mmCIF file of C-alpha atoms in Angstrom:
data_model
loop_
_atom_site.group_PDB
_atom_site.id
_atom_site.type_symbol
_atom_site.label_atom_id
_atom_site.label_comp_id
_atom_site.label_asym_id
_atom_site.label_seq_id
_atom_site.Cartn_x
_atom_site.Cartn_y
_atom_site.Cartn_z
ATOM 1 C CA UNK A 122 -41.166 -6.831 -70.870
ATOM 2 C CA UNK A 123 -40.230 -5.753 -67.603
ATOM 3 C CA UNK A 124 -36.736 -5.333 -66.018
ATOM 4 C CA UNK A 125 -36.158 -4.357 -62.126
ATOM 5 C CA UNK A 126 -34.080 -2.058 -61.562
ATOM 6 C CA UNK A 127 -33.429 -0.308 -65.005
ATOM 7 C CA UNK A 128 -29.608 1.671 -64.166
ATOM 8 C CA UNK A 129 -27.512 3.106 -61.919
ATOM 9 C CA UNK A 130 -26.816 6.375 -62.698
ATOM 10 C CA UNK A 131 -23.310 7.833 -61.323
ATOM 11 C CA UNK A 132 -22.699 11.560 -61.622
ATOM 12 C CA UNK A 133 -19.633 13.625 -61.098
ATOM 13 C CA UNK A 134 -19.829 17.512 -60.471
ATOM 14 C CA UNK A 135 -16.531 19.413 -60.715
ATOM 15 C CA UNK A 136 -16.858 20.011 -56.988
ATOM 16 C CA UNK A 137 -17.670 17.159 -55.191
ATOM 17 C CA UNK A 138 -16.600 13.244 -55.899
ATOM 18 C CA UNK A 139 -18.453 10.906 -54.211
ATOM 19 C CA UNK A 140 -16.302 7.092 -53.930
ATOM 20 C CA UNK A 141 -18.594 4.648 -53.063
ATOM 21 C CA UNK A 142 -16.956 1.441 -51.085
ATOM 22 C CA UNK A 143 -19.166 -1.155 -53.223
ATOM 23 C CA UNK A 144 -21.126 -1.614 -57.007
ATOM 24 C CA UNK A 145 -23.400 -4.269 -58.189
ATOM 25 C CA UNK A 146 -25.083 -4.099 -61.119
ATOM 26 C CA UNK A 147 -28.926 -3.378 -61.670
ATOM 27 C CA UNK A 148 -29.260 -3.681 -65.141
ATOM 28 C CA UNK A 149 -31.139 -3.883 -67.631
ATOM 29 C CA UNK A 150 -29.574 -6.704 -69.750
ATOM 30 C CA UNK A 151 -28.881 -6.206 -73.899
ATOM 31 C CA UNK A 152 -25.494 -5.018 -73.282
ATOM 32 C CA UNK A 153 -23.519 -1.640 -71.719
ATOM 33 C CA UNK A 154 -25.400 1.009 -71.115
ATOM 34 C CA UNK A 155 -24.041 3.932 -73.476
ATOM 35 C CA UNK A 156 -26.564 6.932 -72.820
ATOM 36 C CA UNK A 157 -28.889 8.123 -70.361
ATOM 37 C CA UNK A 158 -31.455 10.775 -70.564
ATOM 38 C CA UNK A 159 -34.245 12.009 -68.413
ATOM 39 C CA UNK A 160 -37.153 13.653 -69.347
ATOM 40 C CA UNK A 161 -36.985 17.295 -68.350
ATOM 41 C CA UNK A 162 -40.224 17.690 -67.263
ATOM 42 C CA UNK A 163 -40.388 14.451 -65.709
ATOM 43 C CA UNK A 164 -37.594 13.279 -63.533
ATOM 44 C CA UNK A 165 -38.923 9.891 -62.860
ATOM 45 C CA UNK A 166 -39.203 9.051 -66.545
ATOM 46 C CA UNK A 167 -35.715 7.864 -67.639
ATOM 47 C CA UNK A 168 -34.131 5.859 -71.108
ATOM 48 C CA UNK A 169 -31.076 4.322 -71.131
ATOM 49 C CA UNK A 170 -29.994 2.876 -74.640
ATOM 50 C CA UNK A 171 -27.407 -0.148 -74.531
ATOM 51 C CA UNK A 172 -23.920 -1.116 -76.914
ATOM 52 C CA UNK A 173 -26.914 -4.156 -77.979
ATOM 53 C CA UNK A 174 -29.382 -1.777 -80.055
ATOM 54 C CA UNK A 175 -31.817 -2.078 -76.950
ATOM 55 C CA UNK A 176 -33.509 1.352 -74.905
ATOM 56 C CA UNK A 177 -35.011 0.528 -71.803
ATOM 57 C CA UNK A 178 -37.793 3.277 -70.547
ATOM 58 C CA UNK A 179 -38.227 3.887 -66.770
ATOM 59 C CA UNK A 180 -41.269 5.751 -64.871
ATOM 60 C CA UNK A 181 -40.069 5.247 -61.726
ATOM 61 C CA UNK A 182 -36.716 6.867 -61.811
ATOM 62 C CA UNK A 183 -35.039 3.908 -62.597
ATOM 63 C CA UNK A 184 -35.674 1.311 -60.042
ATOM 64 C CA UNK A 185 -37.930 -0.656 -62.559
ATOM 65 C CA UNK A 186 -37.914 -0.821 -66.412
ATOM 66 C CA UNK A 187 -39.538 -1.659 -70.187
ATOM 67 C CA UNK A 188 -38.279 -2.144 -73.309
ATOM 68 C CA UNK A 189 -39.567 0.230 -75.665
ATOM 69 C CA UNK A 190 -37.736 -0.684 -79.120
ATOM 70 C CA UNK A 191 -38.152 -4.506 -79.414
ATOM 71 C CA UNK A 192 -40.243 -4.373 -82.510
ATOM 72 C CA UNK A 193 -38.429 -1.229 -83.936
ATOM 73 C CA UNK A 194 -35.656 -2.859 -85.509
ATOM 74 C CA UNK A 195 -33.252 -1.422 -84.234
ATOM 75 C CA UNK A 196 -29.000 -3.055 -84.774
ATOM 76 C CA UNK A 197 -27.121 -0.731 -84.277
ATOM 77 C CA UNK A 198 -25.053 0.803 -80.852
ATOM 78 C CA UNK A 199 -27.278 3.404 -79.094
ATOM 79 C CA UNK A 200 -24.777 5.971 -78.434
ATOM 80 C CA UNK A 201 -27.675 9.036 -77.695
ATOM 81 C CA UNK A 202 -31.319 9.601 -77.054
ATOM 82 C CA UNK A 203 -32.317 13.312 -77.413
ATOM 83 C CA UNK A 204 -36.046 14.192 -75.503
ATOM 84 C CA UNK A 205 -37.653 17.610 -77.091
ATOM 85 C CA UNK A 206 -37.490 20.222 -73.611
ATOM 86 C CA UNK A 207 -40.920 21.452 -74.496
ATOM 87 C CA UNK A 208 -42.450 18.339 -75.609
ATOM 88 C CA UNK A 209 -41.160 15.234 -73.970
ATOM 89 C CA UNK A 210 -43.012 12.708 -76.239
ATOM 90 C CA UNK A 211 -40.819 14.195 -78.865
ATOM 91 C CA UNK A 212 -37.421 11.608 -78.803
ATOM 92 C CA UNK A 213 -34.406 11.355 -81.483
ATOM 93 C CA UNK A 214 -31.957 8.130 -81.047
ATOM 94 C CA UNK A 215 -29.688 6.011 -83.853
ATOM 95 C CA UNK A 216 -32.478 6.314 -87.101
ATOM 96 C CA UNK A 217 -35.985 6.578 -85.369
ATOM 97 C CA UNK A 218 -37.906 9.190 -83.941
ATOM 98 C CA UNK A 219 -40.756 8.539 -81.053
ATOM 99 C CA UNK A 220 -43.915 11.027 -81.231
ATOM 100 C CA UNK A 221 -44.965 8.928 -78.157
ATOM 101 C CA UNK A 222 -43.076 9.210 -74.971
ATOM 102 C CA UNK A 223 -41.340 5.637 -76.915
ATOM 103 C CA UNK A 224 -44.699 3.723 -77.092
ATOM 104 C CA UNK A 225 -43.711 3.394 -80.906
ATOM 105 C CA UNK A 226 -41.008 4.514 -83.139
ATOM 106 C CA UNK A 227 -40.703 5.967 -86.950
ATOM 107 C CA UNK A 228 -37.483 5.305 -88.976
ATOM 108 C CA UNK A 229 -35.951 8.548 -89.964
ATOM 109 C CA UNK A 230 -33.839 9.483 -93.217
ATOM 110 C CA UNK A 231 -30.662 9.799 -91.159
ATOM 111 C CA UNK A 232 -29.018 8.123 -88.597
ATOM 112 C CA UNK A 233 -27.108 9.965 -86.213
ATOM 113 C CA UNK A 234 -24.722 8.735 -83.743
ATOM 114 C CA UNK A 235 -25.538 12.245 -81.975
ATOM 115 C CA UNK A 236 -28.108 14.775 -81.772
ATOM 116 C CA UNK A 237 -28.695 17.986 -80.332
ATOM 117 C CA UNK A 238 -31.910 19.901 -80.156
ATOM 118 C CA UNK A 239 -32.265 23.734 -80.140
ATOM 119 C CA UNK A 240 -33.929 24.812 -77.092
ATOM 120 C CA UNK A 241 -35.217 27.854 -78.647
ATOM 121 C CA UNK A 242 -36.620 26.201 -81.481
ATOM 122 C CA UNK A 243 -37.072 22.134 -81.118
ATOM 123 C CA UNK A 244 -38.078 21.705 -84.439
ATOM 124 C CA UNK A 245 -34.671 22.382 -85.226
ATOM 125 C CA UNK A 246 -32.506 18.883 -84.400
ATOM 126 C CA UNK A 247 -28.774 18.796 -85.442
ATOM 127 C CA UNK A 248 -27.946 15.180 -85.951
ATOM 128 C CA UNK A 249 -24.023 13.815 -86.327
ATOM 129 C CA UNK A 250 -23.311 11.260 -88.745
ATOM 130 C CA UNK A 251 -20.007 10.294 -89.144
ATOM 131 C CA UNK A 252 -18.288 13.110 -90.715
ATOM 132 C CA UNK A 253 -21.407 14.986 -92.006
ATOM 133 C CA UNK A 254 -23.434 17.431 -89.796
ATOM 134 C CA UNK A 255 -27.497 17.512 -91.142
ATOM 135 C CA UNK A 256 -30.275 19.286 -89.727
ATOM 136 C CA UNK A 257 -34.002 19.355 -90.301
ATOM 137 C CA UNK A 258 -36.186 22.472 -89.277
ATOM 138 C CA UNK A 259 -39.689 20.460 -89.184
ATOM 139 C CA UNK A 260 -38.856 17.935 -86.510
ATOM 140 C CA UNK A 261 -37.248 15.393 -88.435
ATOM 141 C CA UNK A 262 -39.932 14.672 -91.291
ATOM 142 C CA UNK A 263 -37.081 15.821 -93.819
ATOM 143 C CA UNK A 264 -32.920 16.192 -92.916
ATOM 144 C CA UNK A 265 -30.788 18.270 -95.396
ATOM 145 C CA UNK A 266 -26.688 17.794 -95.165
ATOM 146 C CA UNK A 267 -25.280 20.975 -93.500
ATOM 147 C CA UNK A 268 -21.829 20.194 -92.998
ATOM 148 C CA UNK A 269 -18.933 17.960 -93.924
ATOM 149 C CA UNK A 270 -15.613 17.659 -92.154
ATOM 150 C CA UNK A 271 -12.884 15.755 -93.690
ATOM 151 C CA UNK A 272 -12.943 13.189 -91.032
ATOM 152 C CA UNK A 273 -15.421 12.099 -88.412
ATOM 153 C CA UNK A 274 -17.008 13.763 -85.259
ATOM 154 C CA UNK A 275 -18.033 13.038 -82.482
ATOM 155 C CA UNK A 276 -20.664 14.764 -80.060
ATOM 156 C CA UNK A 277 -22.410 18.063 -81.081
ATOM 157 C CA UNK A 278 -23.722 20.732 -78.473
ATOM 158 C CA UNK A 279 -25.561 23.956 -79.154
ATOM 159 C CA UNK A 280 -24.737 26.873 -76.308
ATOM 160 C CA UNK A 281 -28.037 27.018 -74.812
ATOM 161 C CA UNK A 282 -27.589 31.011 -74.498
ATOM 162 C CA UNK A 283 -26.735 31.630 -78.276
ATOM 163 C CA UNK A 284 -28.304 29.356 -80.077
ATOM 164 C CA UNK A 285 -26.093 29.916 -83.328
ATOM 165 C CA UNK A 286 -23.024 28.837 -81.476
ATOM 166 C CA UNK A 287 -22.755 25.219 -81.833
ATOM 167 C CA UNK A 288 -19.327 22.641 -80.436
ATOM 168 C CA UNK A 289 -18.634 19.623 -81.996
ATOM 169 C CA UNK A 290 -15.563 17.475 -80.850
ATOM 170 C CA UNK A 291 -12.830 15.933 -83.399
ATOM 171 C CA UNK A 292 -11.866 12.686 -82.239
ATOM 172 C CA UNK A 293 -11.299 10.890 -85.632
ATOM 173 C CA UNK A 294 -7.930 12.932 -86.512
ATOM 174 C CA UNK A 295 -7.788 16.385 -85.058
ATOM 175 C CA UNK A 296 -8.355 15.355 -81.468
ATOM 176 C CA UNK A 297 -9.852 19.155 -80.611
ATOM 177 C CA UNK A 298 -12.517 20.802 -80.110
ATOM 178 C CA UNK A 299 -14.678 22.298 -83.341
ATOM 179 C CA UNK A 300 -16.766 25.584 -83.259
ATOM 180 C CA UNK A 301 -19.496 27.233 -85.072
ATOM 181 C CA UNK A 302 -20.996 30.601 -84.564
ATOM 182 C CA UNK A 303 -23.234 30.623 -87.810
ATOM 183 C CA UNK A 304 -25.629 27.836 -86.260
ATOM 184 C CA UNK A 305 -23.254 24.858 -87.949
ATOM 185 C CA UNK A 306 -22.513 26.722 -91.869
ATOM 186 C CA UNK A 307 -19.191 26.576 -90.786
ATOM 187 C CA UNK A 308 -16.585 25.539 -88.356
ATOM 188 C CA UNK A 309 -13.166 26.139 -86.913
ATOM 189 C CA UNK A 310 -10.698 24.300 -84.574
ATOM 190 C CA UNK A 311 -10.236 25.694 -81.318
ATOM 191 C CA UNK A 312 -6.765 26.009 -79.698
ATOM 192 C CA UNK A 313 -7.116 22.910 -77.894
ATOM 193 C CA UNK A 314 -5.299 20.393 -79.412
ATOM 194 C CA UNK A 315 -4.835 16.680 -77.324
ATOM 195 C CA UNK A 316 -2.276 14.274 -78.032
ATOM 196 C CA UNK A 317 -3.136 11.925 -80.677
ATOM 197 C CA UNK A 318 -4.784 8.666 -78.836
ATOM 198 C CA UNK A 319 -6.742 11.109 -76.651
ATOM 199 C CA UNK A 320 -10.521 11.892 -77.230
ATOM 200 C CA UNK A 321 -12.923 14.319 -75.656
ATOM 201 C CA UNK A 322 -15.857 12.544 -74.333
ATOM 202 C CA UNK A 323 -17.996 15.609 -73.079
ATOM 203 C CA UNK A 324 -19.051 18.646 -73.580
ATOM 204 C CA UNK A 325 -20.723 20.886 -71.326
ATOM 205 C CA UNK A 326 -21.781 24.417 -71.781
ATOM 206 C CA UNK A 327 -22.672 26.963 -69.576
ATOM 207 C CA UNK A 328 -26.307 27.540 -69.739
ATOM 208 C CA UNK A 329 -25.767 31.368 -69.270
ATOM 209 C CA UNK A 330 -22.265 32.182 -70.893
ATOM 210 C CA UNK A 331 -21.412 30.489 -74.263
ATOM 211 C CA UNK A 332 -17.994 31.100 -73.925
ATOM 212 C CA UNK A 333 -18.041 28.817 -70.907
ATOM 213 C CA UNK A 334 -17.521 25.017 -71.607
ATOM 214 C CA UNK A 335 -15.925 22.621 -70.294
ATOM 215 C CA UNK A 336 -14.526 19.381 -71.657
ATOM 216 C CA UNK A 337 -13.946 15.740 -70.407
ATOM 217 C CA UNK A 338 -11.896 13.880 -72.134
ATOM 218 C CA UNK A 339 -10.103 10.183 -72.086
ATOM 219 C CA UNK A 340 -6.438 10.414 -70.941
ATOM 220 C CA UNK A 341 -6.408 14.089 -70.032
ATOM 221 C CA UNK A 342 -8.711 14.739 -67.377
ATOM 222 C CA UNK A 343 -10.814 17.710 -67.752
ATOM 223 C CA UNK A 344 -10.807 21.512 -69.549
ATOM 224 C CA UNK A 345 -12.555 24.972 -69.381
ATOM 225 C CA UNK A 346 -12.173 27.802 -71.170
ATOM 226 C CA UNK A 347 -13.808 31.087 -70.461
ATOM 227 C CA UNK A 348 -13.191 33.053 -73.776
ATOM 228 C CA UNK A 349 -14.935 30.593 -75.972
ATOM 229 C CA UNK A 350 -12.200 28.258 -76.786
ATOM 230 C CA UNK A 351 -9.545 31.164 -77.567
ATOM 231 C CA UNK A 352 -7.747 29.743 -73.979
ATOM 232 C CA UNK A 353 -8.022 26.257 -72.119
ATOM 233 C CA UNK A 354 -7.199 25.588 -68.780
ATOM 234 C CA UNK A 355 -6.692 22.019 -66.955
ATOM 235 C CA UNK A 356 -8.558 21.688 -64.342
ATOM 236 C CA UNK A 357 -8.426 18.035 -63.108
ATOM 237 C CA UNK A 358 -5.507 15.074 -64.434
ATOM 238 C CA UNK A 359 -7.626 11.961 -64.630
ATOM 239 C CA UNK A 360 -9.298 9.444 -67.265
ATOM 240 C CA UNK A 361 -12.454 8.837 -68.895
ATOM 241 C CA UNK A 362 -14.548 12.031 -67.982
ATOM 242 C CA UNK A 363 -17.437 10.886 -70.277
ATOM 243 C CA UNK A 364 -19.886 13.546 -68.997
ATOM 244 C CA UNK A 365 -20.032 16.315 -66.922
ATOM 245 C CA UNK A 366 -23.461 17.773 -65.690
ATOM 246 C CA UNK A 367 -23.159 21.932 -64.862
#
């Protein structure tokens, strides 16, 4: 089925925001859009997955669109689609798995709300459930529990220059930020701490530093530290940062 004019993508860089005078919406219907990600060797190719259960596919950087998961059975909220960096046909999202560029998709043991993909090594996929962190070194054909907090997560990043350092944020009672520097064995609250209420809603880490990140976050604007979370600094008062791009 095809939709016109799959999503409108607004980004915000730490340097420059751009106010536009007038939004309409573009679609796709099946609900708010709640993740976007484009393939990274194809910039044209783009999936957004919806609060309805629904991910659209676009080959024409966005300006028309399928859905790909109709007949998947999908329920639940799409909250994250991961793409494999060397093998774009390679996709992670809710319970399934797409060997296919999202022609077709496989259910999975686990269903993650998040995943995150080790550059270095894509068969290794981190996926967030809840409180529990699991991981499968084979691509997803089998998922072994590597981690429990006592209370839910939210998003997990790995540092793309140290692949054993891995972020994780604490929305469901710490409201910090979590760290890992033995590839997710174990983990350790950073000194930011955000009033209860607040949540962060992204993390971003810089590609050539791990000790560089930076946080959006719901009520408090946005954070970086340079020391690997030791130190935070506030670099912008404002609401709903739910992703910055570095």
């Amino acid at each position: 089925m095809k939709y016109p004019h799959l999503v409108c993508i607004l980004c915000v860089s730490l340097s420059h925001l751009v106010l536009a005078q007038q939004w309409k919406s573009l679609g796709p219907p099946g609900g708010r859009v709640r993740t976007v990600a484009v393939d990274p060797t194809n910039p044209n190719t783009v999936f957004a997955g919806t609060r309805n259960g629904l991910i659209f596919r676009s080959t024409d950087g966005g300006r028309s669109g399928e859905l790909v998961n109709d007949s998947s059975g999908y329920t639940s909220n799409v909250t994250d689609i991961a793409i494999n960096p060397k093998n774009s046909k390679v996709i992670y999202s809710s319970q399934y798995r797409s060997s296919d560029g999202g022609e077709t998709w496989q259910s999975m043991t686990v269903a993650g709300s998040f995943y995150a993909i080790n550059e270095a090594d894509p068969m290794v996929v981190y996926a967030v459930a809840g409180k529990n962190v699991w991981v499968t070194r084979n691509g997803g054909d089998n998922w072994s529990l590597l981690y429990s907090f006592s209370n839910a997560v939210g998003d997990l990043v790995i540092a793309p220059s140290d692949t054993n350092i891995l972020y994780a944020d604490g929305n469901d009672a710490s409201y910090g930020l979590y760290k890992s520097t033995n590839s997710g064995l174990s983990w350790y609250l950073t000194s930011l701490t955000l009033t209860p209420g607040d949540l962060v809603l992204s993390i971003a880490v810089n590609p050539k530093n791990s000790n560089v990140l930076y946080l959006g976050t719901k009520d408090a604007g946005i954070f970086k530290t340079i020391d690997g979370g030791g130190r935070w600094d506030q670099l912008l008062s404002t609401e709903w940062v739910n992703d910055i791009v570095l």
